Amino acid sequence: MQRTLLLFLVAASYLLFAGGPRWTIAPLLGLAALAALAAPLRTLSRPREHRLLDYSLVAILGAVLLQTIPLPAGLLATLSPAAGRVRSALSFATVDDSAWIPISIDPQATLVSAATLALGILAFWIARAVFGAGGNTRSFCRALALFGAVAAVAAIVQKASTPRLLLFVLEPEARSASPFGAFTNRNHFAAWLLMIAAPTCGYLIARLRTHPAYRARSWREALKRLLGSGIILTAAAVAAALLGLLATLSRSAVLGLGAAALSSWALGRHRMNVARTSLPALLGLIGAVLLATMTFVDIDGWATRLQQSLNPDQAGFSRLTIWRESVPIIRDFWLTGTGAGTYSDAMTQYQQSRLWVGSMQRWAHFNNAHSGYIQLASEGGLLVVLPVIAALGVLQALGRRAVRADKGEMFWVRVGAAAGLTGVAVQSLWEVPLIMPANAVLCGVLAGLMLFRRDGSRGSLAPDGPLTPGQD
């Protein structure tokens, strides 16, 4: 039941326009709460080695919520001297010294960001509980692969037939939007596909290890094994997700994909040597397939975008311009931040560059930092940044331990989940994909896939059992 609800949460977070419209947050939180309450003791129990991570996640959420709590104006002026000036400019009114004012310059936006963060945390706790219960990982990976493939193919069709609509039905309010699938931003959709493809690819490798066609006596028997095991369908799903990612023409996602591939090699190379696996040949085959699929990708579009990366003047400005103009925000709000979700509001007072965008017939506004880390520093200050650093450090240490401890073939799924998280972390150098609820949910699921521990060993990590042909 809980596994089904988790799948519904992943699907709903995408189908409800990736959580972009604010009205979608309430039903998504309700579905997440329902999934958590399906097995409350298992979901809310904290494995001893995960407690520091859980406390760090709660601290991040608490810090964001603290930004919405009214404080005396005098205290706020001490903690964040620039807040009064920015708030007065945004509201066209003078701040009353006797009033109680929140840290965030837009508390409503900060509450939405807190809800998105809560979705990601709940998804992690639910996934950790679901996969730890046993017998759910494989079926979940199959369902995830199928849903990702269908979403990728539908998005490509949608982009070709109704390029201005989300999921064929809704036109974004922003004229600058570049819809792709359920997302208003193609880079965010590419991040979602990356997080789908990475663990699915790990599951494909696990299945290939348990259904070795090379041991067959003839090519007919090998083909029969492949068809009977469902490997071909899984491989097709991986190819569809990767094709969709390439079709977005997202440079940051391609760099994230490269980082995911390198991290999976680094985490799995010991198992490759010990097991004498044919994985190198498999990776070569996947590379050949990717090269073939590039035939169907807009090569001219890629060439243009790469040229713009090398020559930013053709685009009018570069990310360096945005980052440079974000520095004063970080300097003025270094302690408390402007409030989660308020970068766009703050930039109305700090943006210096003026760029006319002919396609929109308007001046460009930097509504995001084009870097998750710079946006985090701007919106969160040390108040949010410090618990985030703690959580990332603990997550990395626990992830390495979980991967090394798993002796079964589902080890490759853990590697895939870790690779997906690494890819999104690298992509976040240039984009802000995790501000979208759909991506936050999927990020939490991947963290659960990487760290889950079998029930029955509450004091230490219990590796996943071996994958046999009858179990996959």
PDB file of C-alpha atoms in Angstrom, residues 10 13-14 18 116 120 123 131 140-141 143-149 151-152 183 186-203 237-238 240-242 244-246 248 252-254 256-258 260-261 395 412-428 431-450:
ATOM      1  CA  VAL A  10       5.967  10.607  -7.914  1.00  0.00           C
ATOM      2  CA  SER A  13       4.031  15.547  -8.592  1.00  0.00           C
ATOM      3  CA  TYR A  14       4.781  15.366 -12.329  1.00  0.00           C
ATOM      4  CA  ALA A  18       5.501  19.482 -11.799  1.00  0.00           C
ATOM      5  CA  THR A 116       8.424  21.960  -1.375  1.00  0.00           C
ATOM      6  CA  GLY A 120      11.272  16.180  -0.481  1.00  0.00           C
ATOM      7  CA  ALA A 123       9.496  11.444   0.098  1.00  0.00           C
ATOM      8  CA  PHE A 131      12.463  -0.109   0.327  1.00  0.00           C
ATOM      9  CA  PHE A 140       9.262   0.171  -7.956  1.00  0.00           C
ATOM     10  CA  CYS A 141      12.190   0.474 -10.379  1.00  0.00           C
ATOM     11  CA  ALA A 143       7.226   1.211 -12.559  1.00  0.00           C
ATOM     12  CA  LEU A 144       9.580   4.203 -12.413  1.00  0.00           C
ATOM     13  CA  ALA A 145      11.188   3.156 -15.700  1.00  0.00           C
ATOM     14  CA  LEU A 146       7.821   2.801 -17.417  1.00  0.00           C
ATOM     15  CA  PHE A 147       6.494   6.129 -16.167  1.00  0.00           C
ATOM     16  CA  GLY A 148       9.694   7.950 -17.091  1.00  0.00           C
ATOM     17  CA  ALA A 149       9.702   6.494 -20.608  1.00  0.00           C
ATOM     18  CA  ALA A 151       6.627  10.943 -19.873  1.00  0.00           C
ATOM     19  CA  ALA A 152       9.725  11.431 -22.047  1.00  0.00           C
ATOM     20  CA  PHE A 183       7.763  21.746 -16.618  1.00  0.00           C
ATOM     21  CA  ARG A 186      13.298  22.513 -20.020  1.00  0.00           C
ATOM     22  CA  ASN A 187      16.384  22.387 -17.756  1.00  0.00           C
ATOM     23  CA  HIS A 188      14.187  21.346 -14.834  1.00  0.00           C
ATOM     24  CA  PHE A 189      12.579  18.633 -16.955  1.00  0.00           C
ATOM     25  CA  ALA A 190      16.044  17.407 -17.952  1.00  0.00           C
ATOM     26  CA  ALA A 191      16.937  17.108 -14.246  1.00  0.00           C
ATOM     27  CA  TRP A 192      13.777  15.046 -13.660  1.00  0.00           C
ATOM     28  CA  LEU A 193      14.684  12.699 -16.518  1.00  0.00           C
ATOM     29  CA  LEU A 194      18.245  12.409 -15.203  1.00  0.00           C
ATOM     30  CA  MET A 195      16.917  11.267 -11.827  1.00  0.00           C
ATOM     31  CA  ILE A 196      14.665   8.763 -13.600  1.00  0.00           C
ATOM     32  CA  ALA A 197      17.355   7.384 -15.909  1.00  0.00           C
ATOM     33  CA  ALA A 198      20.148   6.901 -13.343  1.00  0.00           C
ATOM     34  CA  PRO A 199      18.510   4.359 -10.980  1.00  0.00           C
ATOM     35  CA  THR A 200      16.709   2.718 -13.906  1.00  0.00           C
ATOM     36  CA  CYS A 201      20.054   2.184 -15.594  1.00  0.00           C
ATOM     37  CA  GLY A 202      21.355   0.666 -12.352  1.00  0.00           C
ATOM     38  CA  TYR A 203      18.382  -1.685 -12.293  1.00  0.00           C
ATOM     39  CA  ALA A 237      12.830   2.802 -21.052  1.00  0.00           C
ATOM     40  CA  VAL A 238      16.367   3.958 -20.208  1.00  0.00           C
ATOM     41  CA  ALA A 240      13.661   6.888 -23.961  1.00  0.00           C
ATOM     42  CA  ALA A 241      14.543   8.843 -20.806  1.00  0.00           C
ATOM     43  CA  LEU A 242      18.016   9.668 -22.128  1.00  0.00           C
ATOM     44  CA  GLY A 244      14.158  12.975 -23.807  1.00  0.00           C
ATOM     45  CA  LEU A 245      16.992  14.482 -21.775  1.00  0.00           C
ATOM     46  CA  LEU A 246      19.039  15.135 -24.921  1.00  0.00           C
ATOM     47  CA  THR A 248      15.739  19.309 -24.054  1.00  0.00           C
ATOM     48  CA  SER A 252      23.708  21.703 -17.625  1.00  0.00           C
ATOM     49  CA  ALA A 253      21.848  18.380 -17.691  1.00  0.00           C
ATOM     50  CA  VAL A 254      24.359  16.860 -20.110  1.00  0.00           C
ATOM     51  CA  GLY A 256      25.158  16.373 -14.890  1.00  0.00           C
ATOM     52  CA  LEU A 257      24.748  13.190 -16.922  1.00  0.00           C
ATOM     53  CA  GLY A 258      28.506  13.047 -17.446  1.00  0.00           C
ATOM     54  CA  ALA A 260      26.558  10.775 -12.983  1.00  0.00           C
ATOM     55  CA  ALA A 261      28.400   8.399 -15.328  1.00  0.00           C
ATOM     56  CA  LEU A 395      24.328  12.179   3.119  1.00  0.00           C
ATOM     57  CA  TRP A 412      23.763  -1.312  -8.893  1.00  0.00           C
ATOM     58  CA  VAL A 413      20.453   0.384  -8.068  1.00  0.00           C
ATOM     59  CA  ARG A 414      22.108   2.109  -5.118  1.00  0.00           C
ATOM     60  CA  VAL A 415      24.930   3.182  -7.415  1.00  0.00           C
ATOM     61  CA  GLY A 416      22.388   4.514  -9.919  1.00  0.00           C
ATOM     62  CA  ALA A 417      20.567   6.480  -7.205  1.00  0.00           C
ATOM     63  CA  ALA A 418      23.855   7.950  -5.961  1.00  0.00           C
ATOM     64  CA  ALA A 419      24.812   8.826  -9.547  1.00  0.00           C
ATOM     65  CA  GLY A 420      21.471  10.583 -10.104  1.00  0.00           C
ATOM     66  CA  LEU A 421      21.941  12.686  -6.979  1.00  0.00           C
ATOM     67  CA  THR A 422      25.488  13.535  -8.052  1.00  0.00           C
ATOM     68  CA  GLY A 423      24.271  14.540 -11.507  1.00  0.00           C
ATOM     69  CA  VAL A 424      21.645  16.906 -10.102  1.00  0.00           C
ATOM     70  CA  ALA A 425      24.193  18.362  -7.672  1.00  0.00           C
ATOM     71  CA  VAL A 426      26.497  19.150 -10.616  1.00  0.00           C
ATOM     72  CA  GLN A 427      23.637  20.511 -12.735  1.00  0.00           C
ATOM     73  CA  SER A 428      22.721  22.790  -9.821  1.00  0.00           C
ATOM     74  CA  GLU A 431      20.476  25.728 -12.696  1.00  0.00           C
ATOM     75  CA  VAL A 432      17.944  25.566  -9.837  1.00  0.00           C
ATOM     76  CA  PRO A 433      16.071  22.313 -10.600  1.00  0.00           C
ATOM     77  CA  LEU A 434      15.238  21.419  -6.985  1.00  0.00           C
ATOM     78  CA  ILE A 435      12.905  24.386  -6.506  1.00  0.00           C
ATOM     79  CA  MET A 436      10.288  22.321  -8.389  1.00  0.00           C
ATOM     80  CA  PRO A 437       8.181  19.973  -6.196  1.00  0.00           C
ATOM     81  CA  ALA A 438       8.374  17.137  -8.756  1.00  0.00           C
ATOM     82  CA  ASN A 439      12.164  17.235  -8.628  1.00  0.00           C
ATOM     83  CA  ALA A 440      12.209  17.559  -4.843  1.00  0.00           C
ATOM     84  CA  VAL A 441      10.048  14.430  -4.546  1.00  0.00           C
ATOM     85  CA  LEU A 442      12.228  12.446  -6.945  1.00  0.00           C
ATOM     86  CA  CYS A 443      15.383  13.627  -5.164  1.00  0.00           C
ATOM     87  CA  GLY A 444      13.965  12.310  -1.889  1.00  0.00           C
ATOM     88  CA  VAL A 445      13.109   8.980  -3.532  1.00  0.00           C
ATOM     89  CA  LEU A 446      16.657   8.605  -4.850  1.00  0.00           C
ATOM     90  CA  ALA A 447      18.068   9.331  -1.408  1.00  0.00           C
ATOM     91  CA  GLY A 448      15.805   6.596  -0.015  1.00  0.00           C
ATOM     92  CA  LEU A 449      16.946   4.182  -2.723  1.00  0.00           C
ATOM     93  CA  MET A 450      20.560   4.886  -1.881  1.00  0.00           C
TER      94      MET A 450
END
